[in-house]
XYZ file of C-alpha atoms in Angstrom:
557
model
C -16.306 -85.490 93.422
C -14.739 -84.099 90.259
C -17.552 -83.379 88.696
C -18.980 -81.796 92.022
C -16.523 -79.582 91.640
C -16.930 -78.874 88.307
C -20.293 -77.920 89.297
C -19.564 -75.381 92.129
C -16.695 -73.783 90.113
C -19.614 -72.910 87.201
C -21.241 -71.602 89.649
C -18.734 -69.385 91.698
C -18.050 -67.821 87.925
C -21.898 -67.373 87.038
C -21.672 -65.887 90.293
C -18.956 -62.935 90.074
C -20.004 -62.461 85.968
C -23.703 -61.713 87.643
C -21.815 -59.560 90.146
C -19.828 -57.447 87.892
C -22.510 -56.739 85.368
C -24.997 -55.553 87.920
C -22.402 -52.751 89.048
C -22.677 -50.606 86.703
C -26.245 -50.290 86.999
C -26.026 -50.117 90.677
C -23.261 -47.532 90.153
C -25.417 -45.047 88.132
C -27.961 -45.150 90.334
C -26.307 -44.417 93.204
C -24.550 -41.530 91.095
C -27.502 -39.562 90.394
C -30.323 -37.865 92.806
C -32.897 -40.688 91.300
C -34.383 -41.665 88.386
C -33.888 -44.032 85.667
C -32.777 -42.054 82.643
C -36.223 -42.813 80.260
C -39.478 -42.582 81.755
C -38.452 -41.345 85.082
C -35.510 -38.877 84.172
C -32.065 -38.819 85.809
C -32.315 -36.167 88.805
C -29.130 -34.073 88.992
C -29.019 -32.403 92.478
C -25.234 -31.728 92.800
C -22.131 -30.827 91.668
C -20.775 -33.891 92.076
C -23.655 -35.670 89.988
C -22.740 -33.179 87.088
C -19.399 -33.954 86.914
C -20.630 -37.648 86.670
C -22.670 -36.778 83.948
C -19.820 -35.063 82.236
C -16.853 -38.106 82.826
C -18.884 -40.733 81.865
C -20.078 -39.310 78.614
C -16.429 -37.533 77.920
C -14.775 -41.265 78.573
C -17.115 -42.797 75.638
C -18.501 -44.944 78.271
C -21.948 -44.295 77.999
C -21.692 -44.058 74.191
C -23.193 -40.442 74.825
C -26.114 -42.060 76.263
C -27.015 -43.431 72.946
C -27.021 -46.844 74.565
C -30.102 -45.468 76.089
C -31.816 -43.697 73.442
C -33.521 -40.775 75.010
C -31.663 -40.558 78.302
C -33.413 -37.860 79.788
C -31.742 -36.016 82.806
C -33.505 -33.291 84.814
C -30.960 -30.300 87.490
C -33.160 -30.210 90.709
C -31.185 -27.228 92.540
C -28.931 -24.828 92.115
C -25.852 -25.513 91.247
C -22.584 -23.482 92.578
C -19.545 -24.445 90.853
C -17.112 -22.235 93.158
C -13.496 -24.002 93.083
C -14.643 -26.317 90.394
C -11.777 -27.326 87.207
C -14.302 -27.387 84.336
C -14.665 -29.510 82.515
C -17.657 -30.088 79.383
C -20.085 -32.324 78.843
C -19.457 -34.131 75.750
C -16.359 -33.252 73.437
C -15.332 -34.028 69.650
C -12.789 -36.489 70.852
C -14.953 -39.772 68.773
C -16.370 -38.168 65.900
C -17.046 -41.054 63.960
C -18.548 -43.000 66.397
C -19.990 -40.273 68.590
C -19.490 -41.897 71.960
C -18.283 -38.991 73.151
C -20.617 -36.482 72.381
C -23.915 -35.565 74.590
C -26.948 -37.533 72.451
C -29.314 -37.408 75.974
C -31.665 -34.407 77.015
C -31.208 -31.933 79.607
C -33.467 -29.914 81.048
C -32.247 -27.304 83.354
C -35.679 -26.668 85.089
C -35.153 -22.961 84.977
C -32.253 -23.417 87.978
C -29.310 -21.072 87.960
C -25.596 -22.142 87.745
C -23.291 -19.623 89.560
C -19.676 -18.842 89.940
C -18.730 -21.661 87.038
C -15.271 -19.856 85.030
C -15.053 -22.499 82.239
C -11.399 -22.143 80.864
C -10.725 -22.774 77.500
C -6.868 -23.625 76.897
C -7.347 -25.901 74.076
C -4.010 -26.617 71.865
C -5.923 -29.220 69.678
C -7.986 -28.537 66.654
C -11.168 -29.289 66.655
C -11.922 -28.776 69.972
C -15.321 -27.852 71.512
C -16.247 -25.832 74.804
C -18.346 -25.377 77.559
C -20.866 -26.001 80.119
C -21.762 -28.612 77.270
C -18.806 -29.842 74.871
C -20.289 -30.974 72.216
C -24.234 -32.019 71.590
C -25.216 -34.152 68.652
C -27.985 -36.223 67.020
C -31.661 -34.866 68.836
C -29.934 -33.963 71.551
C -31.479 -31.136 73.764
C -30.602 -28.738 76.063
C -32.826 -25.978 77.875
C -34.229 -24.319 80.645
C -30.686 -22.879 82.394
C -29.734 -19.374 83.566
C -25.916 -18.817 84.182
C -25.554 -15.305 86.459
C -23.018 -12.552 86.033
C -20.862 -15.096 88.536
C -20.089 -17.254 85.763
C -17.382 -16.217 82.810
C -16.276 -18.222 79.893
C -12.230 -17.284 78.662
C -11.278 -18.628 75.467
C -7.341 -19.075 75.176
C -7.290 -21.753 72.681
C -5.086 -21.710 70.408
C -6.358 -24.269 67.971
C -9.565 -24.166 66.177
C -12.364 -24.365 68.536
C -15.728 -23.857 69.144
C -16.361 -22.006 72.528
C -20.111 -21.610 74.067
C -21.010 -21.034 76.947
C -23.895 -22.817 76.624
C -22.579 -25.809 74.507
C -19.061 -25.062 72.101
C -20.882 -27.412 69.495
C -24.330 -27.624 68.919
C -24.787 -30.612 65.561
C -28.111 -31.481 64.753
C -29.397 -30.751 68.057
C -31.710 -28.259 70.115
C -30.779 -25.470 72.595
C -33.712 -23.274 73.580
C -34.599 -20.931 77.054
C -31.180 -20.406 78.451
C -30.402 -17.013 79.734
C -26.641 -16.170 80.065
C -25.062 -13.338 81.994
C -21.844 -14.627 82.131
C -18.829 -12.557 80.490
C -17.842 -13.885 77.415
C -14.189 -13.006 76.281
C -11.659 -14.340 73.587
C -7.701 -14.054 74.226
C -6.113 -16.614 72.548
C -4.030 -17.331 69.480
C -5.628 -17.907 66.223
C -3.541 -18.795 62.683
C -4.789 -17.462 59.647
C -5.816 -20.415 58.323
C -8.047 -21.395 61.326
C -12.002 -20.775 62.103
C -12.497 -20.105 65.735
C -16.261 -19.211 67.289
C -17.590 -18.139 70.677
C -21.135 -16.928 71.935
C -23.586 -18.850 74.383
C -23.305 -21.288 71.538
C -19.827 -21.759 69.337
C -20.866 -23.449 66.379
C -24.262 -24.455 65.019
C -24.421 -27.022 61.959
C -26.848 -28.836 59.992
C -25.987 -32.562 58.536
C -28.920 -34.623 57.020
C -31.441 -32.523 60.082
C -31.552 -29.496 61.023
C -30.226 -27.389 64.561
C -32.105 -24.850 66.602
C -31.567 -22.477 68.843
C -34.697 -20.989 70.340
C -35.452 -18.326 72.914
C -31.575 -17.690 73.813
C -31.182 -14.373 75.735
C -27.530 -13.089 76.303
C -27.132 -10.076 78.662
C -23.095 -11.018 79.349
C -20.521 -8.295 77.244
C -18.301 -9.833 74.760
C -14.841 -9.104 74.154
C -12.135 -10.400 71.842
C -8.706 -9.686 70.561
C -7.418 -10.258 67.231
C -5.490 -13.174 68.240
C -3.017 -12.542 65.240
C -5.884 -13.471 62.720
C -5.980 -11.185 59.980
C -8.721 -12.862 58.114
C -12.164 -11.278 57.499
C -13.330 -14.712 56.169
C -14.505 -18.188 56.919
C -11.443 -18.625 58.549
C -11.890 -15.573 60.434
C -12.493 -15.090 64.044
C -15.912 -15.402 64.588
C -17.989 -13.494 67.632
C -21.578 -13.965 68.023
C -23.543 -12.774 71.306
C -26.190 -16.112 70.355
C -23.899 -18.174 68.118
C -20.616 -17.495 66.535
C -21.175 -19.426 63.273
C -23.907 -21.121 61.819
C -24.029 -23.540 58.798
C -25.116 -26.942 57.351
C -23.157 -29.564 55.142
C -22.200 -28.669 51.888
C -24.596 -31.135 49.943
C -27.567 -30.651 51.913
C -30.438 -28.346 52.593
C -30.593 -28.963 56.135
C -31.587 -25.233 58.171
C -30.052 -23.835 61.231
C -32.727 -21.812 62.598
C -32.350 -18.855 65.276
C -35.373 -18.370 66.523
C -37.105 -15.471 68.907
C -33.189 -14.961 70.353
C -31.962 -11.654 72.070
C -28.841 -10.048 72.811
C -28.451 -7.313 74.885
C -24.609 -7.649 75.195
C -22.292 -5.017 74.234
C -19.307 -6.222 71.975
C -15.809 -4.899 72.113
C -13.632 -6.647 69.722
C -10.685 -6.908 67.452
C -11.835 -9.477 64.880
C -12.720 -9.247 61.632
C -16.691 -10.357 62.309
C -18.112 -9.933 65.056
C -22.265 -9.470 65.494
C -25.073 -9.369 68.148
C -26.991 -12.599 66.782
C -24.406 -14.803 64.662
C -21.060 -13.342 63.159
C -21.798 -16.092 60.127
C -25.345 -16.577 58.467
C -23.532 -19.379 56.643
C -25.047 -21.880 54.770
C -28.939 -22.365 55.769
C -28.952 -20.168 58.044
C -32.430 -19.342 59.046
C -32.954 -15.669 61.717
C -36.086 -15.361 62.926
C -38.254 -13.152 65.317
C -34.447 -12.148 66.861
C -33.474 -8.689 68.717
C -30.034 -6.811 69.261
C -30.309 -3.952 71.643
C -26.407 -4.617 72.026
C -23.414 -1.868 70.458
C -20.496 -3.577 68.349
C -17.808 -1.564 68.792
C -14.771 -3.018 66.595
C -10.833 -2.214 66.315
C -9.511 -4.909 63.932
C -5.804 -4.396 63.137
C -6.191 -4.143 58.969
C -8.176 -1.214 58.616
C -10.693 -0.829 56.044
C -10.906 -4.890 56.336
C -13.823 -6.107 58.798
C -17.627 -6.973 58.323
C -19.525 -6.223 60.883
C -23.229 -6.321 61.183
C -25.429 -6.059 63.608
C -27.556 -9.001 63.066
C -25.061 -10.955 61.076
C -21.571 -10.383 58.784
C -22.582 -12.235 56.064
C -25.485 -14.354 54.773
C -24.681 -17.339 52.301
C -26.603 -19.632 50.104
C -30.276 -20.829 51.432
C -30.194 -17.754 54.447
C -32.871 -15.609 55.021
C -33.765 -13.060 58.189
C -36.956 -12.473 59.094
C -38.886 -10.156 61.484
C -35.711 -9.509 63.301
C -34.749 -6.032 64.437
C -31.592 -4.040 65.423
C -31.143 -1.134 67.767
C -27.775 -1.239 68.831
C -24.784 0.746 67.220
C -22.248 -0.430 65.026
C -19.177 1.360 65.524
C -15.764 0.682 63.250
C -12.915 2.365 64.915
C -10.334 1.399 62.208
C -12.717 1.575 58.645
C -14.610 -1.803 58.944
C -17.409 -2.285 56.267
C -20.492 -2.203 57.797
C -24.289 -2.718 58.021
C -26.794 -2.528 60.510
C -28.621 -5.383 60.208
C -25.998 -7.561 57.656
C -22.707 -6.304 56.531
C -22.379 -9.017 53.671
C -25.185 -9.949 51.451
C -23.827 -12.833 49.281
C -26.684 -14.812 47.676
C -29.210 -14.101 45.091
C -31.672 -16.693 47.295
C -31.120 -14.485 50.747
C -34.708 -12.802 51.807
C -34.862 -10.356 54.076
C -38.574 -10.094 55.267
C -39.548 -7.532 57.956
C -35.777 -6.999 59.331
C -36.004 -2.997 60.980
C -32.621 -1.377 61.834
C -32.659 1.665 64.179
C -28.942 2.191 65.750
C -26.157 3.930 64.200
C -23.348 2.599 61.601
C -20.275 4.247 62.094
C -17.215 3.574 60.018
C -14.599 5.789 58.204
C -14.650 3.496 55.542
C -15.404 5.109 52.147
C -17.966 2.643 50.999
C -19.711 -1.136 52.030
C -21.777 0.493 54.433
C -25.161 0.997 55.396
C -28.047 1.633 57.832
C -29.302 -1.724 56.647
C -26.950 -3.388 55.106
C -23.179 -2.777 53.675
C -22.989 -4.271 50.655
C -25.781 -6.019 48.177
C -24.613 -6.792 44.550
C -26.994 -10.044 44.778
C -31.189 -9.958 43.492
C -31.392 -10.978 47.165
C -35.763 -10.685 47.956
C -36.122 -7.808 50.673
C -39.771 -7.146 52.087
C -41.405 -4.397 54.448
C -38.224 -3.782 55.515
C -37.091 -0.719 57.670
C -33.600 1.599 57.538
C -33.995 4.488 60.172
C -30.865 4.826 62.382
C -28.424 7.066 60.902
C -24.940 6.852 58.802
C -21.511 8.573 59.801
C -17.682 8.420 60.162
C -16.276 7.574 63.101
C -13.560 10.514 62.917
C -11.354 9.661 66.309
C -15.150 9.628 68.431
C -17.108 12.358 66.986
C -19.434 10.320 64.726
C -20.177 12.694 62.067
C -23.685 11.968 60.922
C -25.209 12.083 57.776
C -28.573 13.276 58.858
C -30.367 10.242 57.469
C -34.306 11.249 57.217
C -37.598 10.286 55.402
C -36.519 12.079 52.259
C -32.723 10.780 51.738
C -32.954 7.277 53.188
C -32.621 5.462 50.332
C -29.059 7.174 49.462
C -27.871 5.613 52.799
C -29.288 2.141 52.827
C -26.308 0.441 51.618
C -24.096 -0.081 48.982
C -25.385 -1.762 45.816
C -25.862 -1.932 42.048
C -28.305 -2.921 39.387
C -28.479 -6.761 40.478
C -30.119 -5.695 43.897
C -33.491 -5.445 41.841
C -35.839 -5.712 45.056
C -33.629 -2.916 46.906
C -36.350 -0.145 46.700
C -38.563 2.522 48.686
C -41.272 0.079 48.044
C -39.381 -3.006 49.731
C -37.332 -0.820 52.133
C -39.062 1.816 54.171
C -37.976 4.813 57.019
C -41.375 4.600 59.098
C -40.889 4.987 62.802
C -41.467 1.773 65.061
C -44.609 1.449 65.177
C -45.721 3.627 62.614
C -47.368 3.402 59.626
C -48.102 6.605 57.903
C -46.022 8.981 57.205
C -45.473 12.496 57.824
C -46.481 15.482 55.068
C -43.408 17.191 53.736
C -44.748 20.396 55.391
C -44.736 21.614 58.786
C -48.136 21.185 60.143
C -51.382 19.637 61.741
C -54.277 17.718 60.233
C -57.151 19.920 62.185
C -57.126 23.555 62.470
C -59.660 23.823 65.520
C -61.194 21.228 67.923
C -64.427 21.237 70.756
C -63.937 19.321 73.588
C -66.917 19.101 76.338
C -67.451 20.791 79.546
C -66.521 17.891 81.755
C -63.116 17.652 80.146
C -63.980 13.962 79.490
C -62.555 13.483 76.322
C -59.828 14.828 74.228
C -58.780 15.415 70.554
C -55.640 13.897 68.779
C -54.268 15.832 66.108
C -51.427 14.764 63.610
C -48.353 16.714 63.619
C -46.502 16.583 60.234
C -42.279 17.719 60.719
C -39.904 16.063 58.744
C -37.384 18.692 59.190
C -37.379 20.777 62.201
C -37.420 20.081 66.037
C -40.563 21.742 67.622
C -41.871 22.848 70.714
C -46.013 23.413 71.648
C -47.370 25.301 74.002
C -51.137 27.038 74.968
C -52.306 30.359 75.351
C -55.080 28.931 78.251
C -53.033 27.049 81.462
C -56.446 24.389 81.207
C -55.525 23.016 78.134
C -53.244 19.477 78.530
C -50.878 18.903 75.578
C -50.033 15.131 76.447
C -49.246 12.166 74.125
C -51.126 9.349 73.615
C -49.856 7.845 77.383
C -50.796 11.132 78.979
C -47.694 12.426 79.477
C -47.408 16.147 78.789
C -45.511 17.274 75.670
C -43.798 20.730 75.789
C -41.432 20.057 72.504
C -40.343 16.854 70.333
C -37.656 16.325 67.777
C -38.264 15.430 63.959
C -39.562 12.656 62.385
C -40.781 11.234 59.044
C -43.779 9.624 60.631
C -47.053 11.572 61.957
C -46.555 12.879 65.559
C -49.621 11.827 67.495
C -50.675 15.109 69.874
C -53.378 14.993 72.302
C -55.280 17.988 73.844
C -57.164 17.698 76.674
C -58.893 20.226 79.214
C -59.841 20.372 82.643
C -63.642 20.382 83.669
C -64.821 24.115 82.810
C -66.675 25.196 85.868
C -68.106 28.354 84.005
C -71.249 29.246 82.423
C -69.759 30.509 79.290
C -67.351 28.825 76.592
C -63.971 29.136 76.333
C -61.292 29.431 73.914
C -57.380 28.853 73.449
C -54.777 28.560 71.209
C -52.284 25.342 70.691
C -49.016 26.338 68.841
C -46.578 24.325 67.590
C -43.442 26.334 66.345
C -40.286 24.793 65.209
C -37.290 26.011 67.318
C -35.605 27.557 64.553
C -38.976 29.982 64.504
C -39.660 29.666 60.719
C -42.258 27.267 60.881
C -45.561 27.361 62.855
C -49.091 26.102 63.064
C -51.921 26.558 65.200
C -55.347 24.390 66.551
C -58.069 26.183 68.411
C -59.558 24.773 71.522
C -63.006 25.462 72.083
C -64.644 24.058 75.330
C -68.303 23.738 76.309
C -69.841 25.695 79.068
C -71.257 23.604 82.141
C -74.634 25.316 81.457
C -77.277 26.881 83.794
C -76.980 24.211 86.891
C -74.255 21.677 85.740
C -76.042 18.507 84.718
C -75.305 15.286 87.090
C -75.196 13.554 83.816
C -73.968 14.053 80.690
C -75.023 13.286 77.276
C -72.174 12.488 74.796
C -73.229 13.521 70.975
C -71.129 12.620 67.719
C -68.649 14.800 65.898
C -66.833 14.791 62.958
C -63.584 15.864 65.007
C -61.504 12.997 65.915
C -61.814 12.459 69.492
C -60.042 10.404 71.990
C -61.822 8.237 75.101
């Protein structure tokens, strides 16, 4: 009988150990939509599934999700996060260990998440915030849109990384998110403490490499001082993609920022603040990236911030390429400034195809330029464009320079005899799109053009005025003056590129020629030039077809 019961008490404890094991398995699978996590992802349909997510990777439980390498989770709605106390998925909290960062993959399915205000009140360094927390080790996040309903508020006052994307991004991918969620910073920040915001906080490289691909910000950014006077590493640092990129100190490992846009306006009080990444830092690599967004900056110690429009600064192993700018940079108290990087600090920073075409405004003497603000570094700079245009801010009135074709060098940025690839050669002032520029005098290439009597085709002429405004107009009311989309041209500004002109006619019913006159006069009336039109008769009975014979004349369709 003993040993009966021996027996049977085994078994009731085989029993309940089988039981409780099994619950967490049946647990997660009731938690999510469906799925299994690998081959058939975890479906996230609601908000309380993402706030599973979230506590079970925040409580180290789910070691991340490493326990399951490749945990794959997939959002299968819309999500509205009305009422909902925030909080990220993943944090910094285990470090070492990283149980408590996100290791899985999430992909968003291009659903929206609305009327989410993520709160950032953190009092403890090191801190990391956001729809994600913190995102490590392969992890990868994409495919989300968060609408002008959503806002991210940083109030930290510790260092930490704020996204609104993910506050932390460490050898890990974010790529297609769209945010148009207000980003602002009103916290408290010590001297001696880095803080970031953006759609991503941070971005760092350890033995691999992070990437941030195809991010498109449309949300303003705003940000006090916080009482951090520091224009360095310890800075404040705003960034409409990322606030600071950079990798470990003994490794080449890249942060690349690929085919990102901002279209944000910034409004800030920091010492760096830019449209793509306030900090090019270590291995930092921008590429195929747009700024349409103005930086408008106040920082309390004048003549002290770097603000660029691209980036503030670019360190050791950075390089920006095909990336252009055509928002303003504005520095209300004497910020150095540059359009596309305020800071060049490496001899091994290349800047290949980078085009700026917004203003820099600062009252600050010198560090500033249309393309950068300072460059004391044999830093390799390649087909490059500075256009734009150069002034002092003077309380709002933005006194320009008049930065043209012939003077643009004078204007590109400070720099001395170490900047050996700084050059007209390296560093051009064509127009977007353009590729030839303008003769120094006013004028066209063609003195006279024949168009036929069906007003089929048309002539394009090159206009050459570096220096005055113009205006056109025709002595005959059937002659078009268009541009190359047809639309008509009665007067145009100047320009170091070729203008491309084109004149047209309607049908000419009559059995004779006819003649007119195209002028182009700059509006000052000191300049002019002239092209005569001559069109075809129809002939004796106009022809139902007719035949189209070569010229020399440039012609048009």
């Amino acid at each position: 009988m003993k040993q009966l019961r021996k027996i049977l008490s085994l078994l009731c404890a085989l029993t309940m150990v089988l039981t409780f094991l099994s619950i967490p398995a049946l647990a997660e699978e009731t938690a999510f939509a469906g799925g299994s996590g690998t081959d058939a992802p975890w479906q996230i349909a609601s908000v309380d599934q993402l706030a599973y997510l979230a506590a079970t990777v925040n409580d180290g439980s789910k070691s991340g999700y490493m326990g399951a390498m490749g945990a794959y989770f997939v959002l299968t709605a819309d999500l509205d996060m009305t009422g909902v106390d925030w909080r990220p998925i993943g944090n910094m909290n285990d470090m070492e260990n990283h149980t408590t960062l996100f290791l899985g993959s999430f992909d968003g399915q291009g659903h929206t998440i609305r009327n989410l205000k993520m709160v950032c009140k953190a009092a403890q360094a090191t801190s990391a915030w956001g729809f994600f927390g913190a995102v490590a080790n392969g992890a990868v996040v994409e495919n989300l849109i968060f609408d002008a309903s959503c806002s991210l508020e940083d109030k930290a006052t510790a260092g930490t990384d704020c996204g609104v994307v993910a506050g932390l991004v460490y050898e890990a991918t974010v790529r297609n998110v769209v945010n148009k969620a207000p980003i602002s910073f009103d916290g408290a920040a010590p001297d001696n403490i880095r803080m970031t915001i953006g759609m991503v906080g941070l971005a760092f490289a350890d033995k691999n490499g992070a990437r941030l691909e195809k991010l498109v910000n449309h949300g303003a950014l705003t940000a006090t001082s916080g009482g951090n006077t520091k224009n360095g590493a310890t800075g404040i640092h705003v960034g409409g993609i990322v606030g600071f990129s950079s990798n470990k100190s003994n490794t080449m490992a890249v942060v690349t920022i690929a085919e990102c846009a901002n279209y944000g306006d910034l409004d800030t009080q920091v010492a760096r603040a830019s449209g793509i990444v306030a900090a090019a830092n270590r291995y930092t690599e921008i590429e195929n990236c747009v700024n349409e967004g103005d930086n408008v900056n106040a920082f309390a110690t004048v003549n002290s911030a770097r603000i660029g429009n691209i980036t503030c600064i670019t360190a050791v192993g950075s390089k920006i390429t095909n990336t252009v700018n055509r928002g303003n940079v504005i520095c209300k108290t004497g910020g150095a400034a540059g359009g596309i990087v305020c800071l060049v600090n490496d001899d091994g920073n290349a800047f290949v195809g980078c085009e700026n075409y917004g203003l820099v405004i600062t009252d600050r003497a010198n560090y500033k330029g249309t393309l950068f603000g300072q460059c004391n570094k044999a830093a390799r700079f390649s087909d490059c464009i500075a256009q734009g245009d150069l002034g002092a801010y003077e309380d709002g009135s933005y006194a320009l320079v008049g930065v043209n074709y012939t003077n643009y060098m004078s204007y590109i940025g400070d720099h001395n005899a170490t900047a050996v690839h700084v050059n007209s050669q390296n560093i051009l002032y064509y127009p977007n799109g353009s590729q030839v520029p303008a003769e120094p005098e006013f004028g066209v290439n063609l003195s006279s053009v024949e168009l036929n009597a069906q007003g089929s085709n048309a002539a394009v002429v090159q206009l050459s005025s570096v220096d005055y405004d113009w205006t056109v107009s025709a002595d005959g009311d059937w002659a078009h003056i268009t541009d190359l989309s047809d639309v008509p041209v009665v007067s145009g500004v100047k320009d170091p590129g070729v203008q491309y002109i084109k004149i047209g006619a309607d049908a000419n019913t009559k059995t004779s020629p006819r003649s007119a006159v195209v002028t182009f006069a700059s509006t000052d009336g000191s300049k002019s030039a002239t092209v005569r039109v001559d069109q075809q008769a129809r002939g004796e009975a106009f022809p139902s077809k007719w035949v189209f014979q070569a010229s020399t004349l440039p012609l048009y369709g």
